[in-house]
Amino acid sequence: MRTVRLRSAQWDAGAMMESLRPGDLSVDSARLSKLESFFWFDLCAEYDSQVLHAKLVEIGADWSQGFHEFERLWYRDEMNHYRGFRELYRGLFGVSDRQIDDRLARRTQTFQGLEGFLETELKALVLFSYDELATTLAYSRDRALYRELGSPRLLTFLRRLIRDESYHFQNAADLVRLRYLGRPTEVLGAIADCVRHDLEGHPYQGVFLFDHDWEEVPSAFFEDVGRRLARHWGLEGHVA
Ligand SMILES: [Fe+2]
Ligand SMILES: [Fe+2]
């Protein structure tokens, strides 16, 4: 069976962020404390790959080997990102592992209303393409903030996140191209469903997907992600 060459890079984000301290940054403590919720959100979103992974093991048992090879690398990367954010957060905000674990455990996580996006391998791969492209673009928007913090180590961390998220997008999109572009109406319908869900402005549900209730994200962002995907697959001329 034909397959795709999966892009991936292995690195240790936890080791990279280990022992990062406020003194390594060029911002004062008032500015740093304003960023606590920003970094906590990213820590949680990466951590939440665990529940999505468990869900996919449960519902995707008869999906293709290519999907599972993609998912295995994706999950390895997201947990690596989580460990990086965890070290970063512990070091910059002076909290213990126990405090982080307790706070993570108190969150609500639910797939309610999202099951339809994972009904088939086609829908799941389109959702991964959409979500990972959105994440790539979102982390890219964070470049100015990371630069302001003045730590070369943090900037390298962000660059690697962006590269990995782009790899996740490209890998999922390649699998769609290989297996599902013969069904353009379904692919376009799945893209439209993703865009619509984001435009409806649902709060983040703690399961990795649609971690997009960032403040001040214009609706044009989500429409743009949808358009980019259709263009990426050469589907602009088709009607869903
Ligand atoms: Fe990630
Ligand atoms: Fe990702």
Tab-separated table of C-alpha atoms and ligand atoms in Angstrom:
chain	number	residue	atom	x	y	z
A	1	MET	CA	0.000	0.000	0.000
A	2	ARG	CA	1.269	3.491	-0.820
A	3	THR	CA	2.123	5.653	2.132
A	4	VAL	CA	3.612	9.071	2.922
A	5	ARG	CA	7.024	10.006	4.251
A	6	LEU	CA	6.296	11.395	7.698
A	7	ARG	CA	8.273	14.459	8.775
A	8	SER	CA	9.501	14.477	12.354
A	9	ALA	CA	12.340	15.697	14.564
A	10	GLN	CA	13.214	14.296	17.965
A	11	TRP	CA	14.468	16.666	20.671
A	12	ASP	CA	14.164	17.148	24.413
A	13	ALA	CA	12.052	20.217	25.201
A	14	GLY	CA	12.091	19.514	28.950
A	15	ALA	CA	15.894	19.586	29.025
A	16	MET	CA	15.922	22.755	26.929
A	17	MET	CA	13.621	24.616	29.337
A	18	GLU	CA	15.030	23.123	32.533
A	19	SER	CA	16.192	25.695	35.075
A	20	LEU	CA	14.894	28.677	33.086
A	21	ARG	CA	14.414	31.422	35.689
A	22	PRO	CA	12.903	34.931	35.678
A	23	GLY	CA	16.442	36.315	35.836
A	24	ASP	CA	17.099	34.846	32.366
A	25	LEU	CA	14.447	37.157	30.909
A	26	SER	CA	14.636	40.833	30.092
A	27	VAL	CA	11.177	41.695	31.477
A	28	ASP	CA	10.278	42.716	35.031
A	29	SER	CA	8.179	40.654	37.430
A	30	ALA	CA	5.005	42.684	36.809
A	31	ARG	CA	5.188	41.985	33.073
A	32	LEU	CA	6.035	38.330	33.661
A	33	SER	CA	3.115	37.764	36.019
A	34	LYS	CA	0.767	39.029	33.305
A	35	LEU	CA	1.987	36.147	31.111
A	36	GLU	CA	1.160	33.382	33.599
A	37	SER	CA	-2.230	32.530	32.068
A	38	PHE	CA	-0.775	32.708	28.556
A	39	PHE	CA	1.822	30.010	29.292
A	40	TRP	CA	-0.613	27.968	31.388
A	41	PHE	CA	-3.003	27.778	28.425
A	42	ASP	CA	-0.279	26.422	26.119
A	43	LEU	CA	0.899	23.965	28.791
A	44	CYS	CA	-2.664	22.616	29.108
A	45	ALA	CA	-3.307	22.385	25.373
A	46	GLU	CA	-0.143	20.310	24.844
A	47	TYR	CA	-0.894	18.165	27.921
A	48	ASP	CA	-4.397	17.474	26.585
A	49	SER	CA	-2.950	15.459	23.695
A	50	GLN	CA	-3.115	12.585	26.223
A	51	VAL	CA	-6.911	12.421	26.230
A	52	LEU	CA	-7.132	12.759	22.468
A	53	HIS	CA	-4.552	9.988	22.069
A	54	ALA	CA	-6.590	7.716	24.378
A	55	LYS	CA	-9.763	8.556	22.439
A	56	LEU	CA	-8.131	7.727	19.103
A	57	VAL	CA	-6.857	4.394	20.402
A	58	GLU	CA	-10.446	3.602	21.370
A	59	ILE	CA	-12.281	4.734	18.245
A	60	GLY	CA	-9.634	4.389	15.528
A	61	ALA	CA	-8.773	0.727	16.021
A	62	ASP	CA	-9.653	-0.176	12.421
A	63	TRP	CA	-8.193	2.970	10.824
A	64	SER	CA	-5.165	2.696	8.529
A	65	GLN	CA	-1.638	1.903	9.579
A	66	GLY	CA	-0.569	5.246	8.050
A	67	PHE	CA	-2.899	7.101	10.404
A	68	HIS	CA	-1.507	5.317	13.441
A	69	GLU	CA	2.109	5.967	12.377
A	70	PHE	CA	1.236	9.654	12.012
A	71	GLU	CA	-0.563	9.694	15.366
A	72	ARG	CA	2.312	7.991	17.201
A	73	LEU	CA	4.794	10.700	16.105
A	74	TRP	CA	2.254	13.445	16.757
A	75	TYR	CA	1.643	12.214	20.309
A	76	ARG	CA	5.373	11.882	21.024
A	77	ASP	CA	5.898	15.508	19.912
A	78	GLU	CA	2.947	16.970	21.823
A	79	MET	CA	4.053	15.304	25.058
A	80	ASN	CA	7.551	16.642	24.445
A	81	HIS	CA	6.062	20.137	24.025
A	82	TYR	CA	4.103	19.634	27.243
A	83	ARG	CA	7.268	18.737	29.170
A	84	GLY	CA	8.933	21.867	27.765
A	85	PHE	CA	6.076	24.145	28.865
A	86	ARG	CA	5.956	22.412	32.238
A	87	GLU	CA	9.629	23.149	32.914
A	88	LEU	CA	9.207	26.692	31.628
A	89	TYR	CA	6.152	27.285	33.819
A	90	ARG	CA	7.714	25.730	36.945
A	91	GLY	CA	10.850	27.813	36.564
A	92	LEU	CA	9.255	31.152	35.708
A	93	PHE	CA	6.318	31.091	38.095
A	94	GLY	CA	7.859	29.314	41.082
A	95	VAL	CA	5.349	26.479	41.454
A	96	SER	CA	5.965	22.853	42.387
A	97	ASP	CA	5.249	19.745	40.328
A	98	ARG	CA	2.560	18.864	42.865
A	99	GLN	CA	0.818	22.222	42.356
A	100	ILE	CA	0.893	21.789	38.582
A	101	ASP	CA	-0.485	18.234	38.803
A	102	ASP	CA	-3.265	19.279	41.195
A	103	ARG	CA	-4.305	22.150	38.968
A	104	LEU	CA	-4.276	19.958	35.866
A	105	ALA	CA	-6.393	17.340	37.626
A	106	ARG	CA	-9.065	19.892	38.569
A	107	ARG	CA	-9.841	20.786	34.945
A	108	THR	CA	-12.901	19.542	33.050
A	109	GLN	CA	-12.217	17.589	29.887
A	110	THR	CA	-15.014	16.547	27.557
A	111	PHE	CA	-15.506	15.461	23.940
A	112	GLN	CA	-19.181	16.393	24.119
A	113	GLY	CA	-20.238	17.832	20.780
A	114	LEU	CA	-16.904	16.950	19.171
A	115	GLU	CA	-17.526	13.250	18.446
A	116	GLY	CA	-18.727	14.014	14.912
A	117	PHE	CA	-15.298	15.389	14.009
A	118	LEU	CA	-13.773	11.991	14.795
A	119	GLU	CA	-16.384	9.778	13.128
A	120	THR	CA	-14.147	8.636	10.280
A	121	GLU	CA	-10.461	8.659	9.404
A	122	LEU	CA	-11.171	11.227	6.659
A	123	LYS	CA	-12.810	13.628	9.117
A	124	ALA	CA	-10.134	13.094	11.754
A	125	LEU	CA	-7.323	13.776	9.263
A	126	VAL	CA	-9.000	16.933	7.960
A	127	LEU	CA	-9.469	18.076	11.566
A	128	PHE	CA	-5.813	17.357	12.368
A	129	SER	CA	-4.767	19.300	9.244
A	130	TYR	CA	-6.962	22.244	10.246
A	131	ASP	CA	-6.055	22.243	13.927
A	132	GLU	CA	-2.316	21.828	13.402
A	133	LEU	CA	-2.216	24.530	10.705
A	134	ALA	CA	-4.069	26.859	13.099
A	135	THR	CA	-1.579	26.004	15.861
A	136	THR	CA	1.386	26.606	13.543
A	137	LEU	CA	0.035	30.049	12.657
A	138	ALA	CA	-0.840	30.824	16.282
A	139	TYR	CA	2.641	30.007	17.572
A	140	SER	CA	4.053	32.073	14.705
A	141	ARG	CA	2.025	35.028	15.984
A	142	ASP	CA	3.744	34.602	19.370
A	143	ARG	CA	7.203	35.384	17.936
A	144	ALA	CA	7.121	39.064	18.927
A	145	LEU	CA	6.211	38.215	22.512
A	146	TYR	CA	8.956	35.601	22.844
A	147	ARG	CA	11.461	38.092	21.386
A	148	GLU	CA	10.390	40.649	23.974
A	149	LEU	CA	11.273	38.147	26.722
A	150	GLY	CA	14.882	38.305	25.588
A	151	SER	CA	15.920	34.678	26.137
A	152	PRO	CA	17.597	32.973	23.138
A	153	ARG	CA	16.678	29.622	24.687
A	154	LEU	CA	12.977	30.511	24.710
A	155	LEU	CA	13.139	31.674	21.124
A	156	THR	CA	14.753	28.383	20.058
A	157	PHE	CA	11.990	26.545	21.940
A	158	LEU	CA	9.329	28.502	20.031
A	159	ARG	CA	11.049	27.931	16.672
A	160	ARG	CA	11.043	24.180	17.292
A	161	LEU	CA	7.388	24.237	18.330
A	162	ILE	CA	6.493	26.004	15.100
A	163	ARG	CA	8.517	23.498	13.064
A	164	ASP	CA	6.889	20.498	14.792
A	165	GLU	CA	3.357	21.880	14.462
A	166	SER	CA	4.025	22.525	10.788
A	167	TYR	CA	5.232	18.932	10.421
A	168	HIS	CA	2.010	17.705	12.052
A	169	PHE	CA	-0.031	19.769	9.607
A	170	GLN	CA	1.978	18.575	6.607
A	171	ASN	CA	1.859	14.920	7.658
A	172	ALA	CA	-1.913	14.920	8.181
A	173	ALA	CA	-2.433	16.884	4.951
A	174	ASP	CA	-0.270	14.410	3.003
A	175	LEU	CA	-2.387	11.520	4.279
A	176	VAL	CA	-5.543	13.334	3.164
A	177	ARG	CA	-3.945	13.924	-0.236
A	178	LEU	CA	-2.926	10.269	-0.570
A	179	ARG	CA	-6.207	8.710	0.534
A	180	TYR	CA	-9.108	11.109	0.308
A	181	LEU	CA	-8.788	13.700	-2.468
A	182	GLY	CA	-10.960	11.451	-4.621
A	183	ARG	CA	-13.799	12.543	-2.300
A	184	PRO	CA	-13.480	16.349	-2.580
A	185	THR	CA	-17.032	17.111	-1.435
A	186	GLU	CA	-16.496	15.259	1.847
A	187	VAL	CA	-13.105	16.889	2.402
A	188	LEU	CA	-14.495	20.378	1.772
A	189	GLY	CA	-17.482	19.617	4.004
A	190	ALA	CA	-15.120	18.561	6.793
A	191	ILE	CA	-13.099	21.794	6.417
A	192	ALA	CA	-16.296	23.853	6.528
A	193	ASP	CA	-17.392	22.034	9.709
A	194	CYS	CA	-14.080	22.929	11.416
A	195	VAL	CA	-14.296	26.607	10.432
A	196	ARG	CA	-17.937	26.799	11.506
A	197	HIS	CA	-17.148	25.288	14.912
A	198	ASP	CA	-14.466	27.896	15.568
A	199	LEU	CA	-16.644	30.747	14.342
A	200	GLU	CA	-19.320	29.646	16.821
A	201	GLY	CA	-16.822	30.532	19.559
A	202	HIS	CA	-17.060	27.448	21.790
A	203	PRO	CA	-14.931	27.560	24.931
A	204	TYR	CA	-11.956	25.210	24.879
A	205	GLN	CA	-13.045	21.744	26.111
A	206	GLY	CA	-9.700	20.466	27.389
A	207	VAL	CA	-9.241	17.724	24.787
A	208	PHE	CA	-6.582	19.333	22.563
A	209	LEU	CA	-8.934	19.999	19.646
A	210	PHE	CA	-10.110	23.525	18.912
A	211	ASP	CA	-7.920	25.136	21.573
A	212	HIS	CA	-8.848	28.387	19.904
A	213	ASP	CA	-10.744	30.583	22.310
A	214	TRP	CA	-7.750	32.875	22.453
A	215	GLU	CA	-8.607	36.427	23.214
A	216	GLU	CA	-8.745	38.748	20.277
A	217	VAL	CA	-8.498	36.132	17.530
A	218	PRO	CA	-10.503	37.585	14.638
A	219	SER	CA	-12.957	35.288	12.868
A	220	ALA	CA	-11.033	36.000	9.660
A	221	PHE	CA	-8.206	33.872	11.106
A	222	PHE	CA	-10.323	30.705	11.046
A	223	GLU	CA	-11.736	31.414	7.597
A	224	ASP	CA	-8.194	31.962	6.391
A	225	VAL	CA	-7.076	28.596	7.803
A	226	GLY	CA	-9.964	26.918	5.955
A	227	ARG	CA	-9.112	28.678	2.687
A	228	ARG	CA	-5.425	27.801	3.020
A	229	LEU	CA	-6.330	24.136	3.475
A	230	ALA	CA	-8.583	24.038	0.410
A	231	ARG	CA	-5.824	25.754	-1.609
A	232	HIS	CA	-3.206	23.351	-0.231
A	233	TRP	CA	-5.221	20.425	-1.611
A	234	GLY	CA	-6.102	22.192	-4.878
A	235	LEU	CA	-9.828	22.189	-4.012
A	236	GLU	CA	-10.590	25.907	-4.350
A	237	GLY	CA	-12.732	25.386	-7.442
A	238	HIS	CA	-14.915	22.679	-5.889
A	239	VAL	CA	-18.125	23.406	-4.064
A	240	ALA	CA	-18.741	21.611	-0.782
B	1	FE	FE	2.382	20.986	20.259
B	2	FE	FE	0.828	19.645	16.924
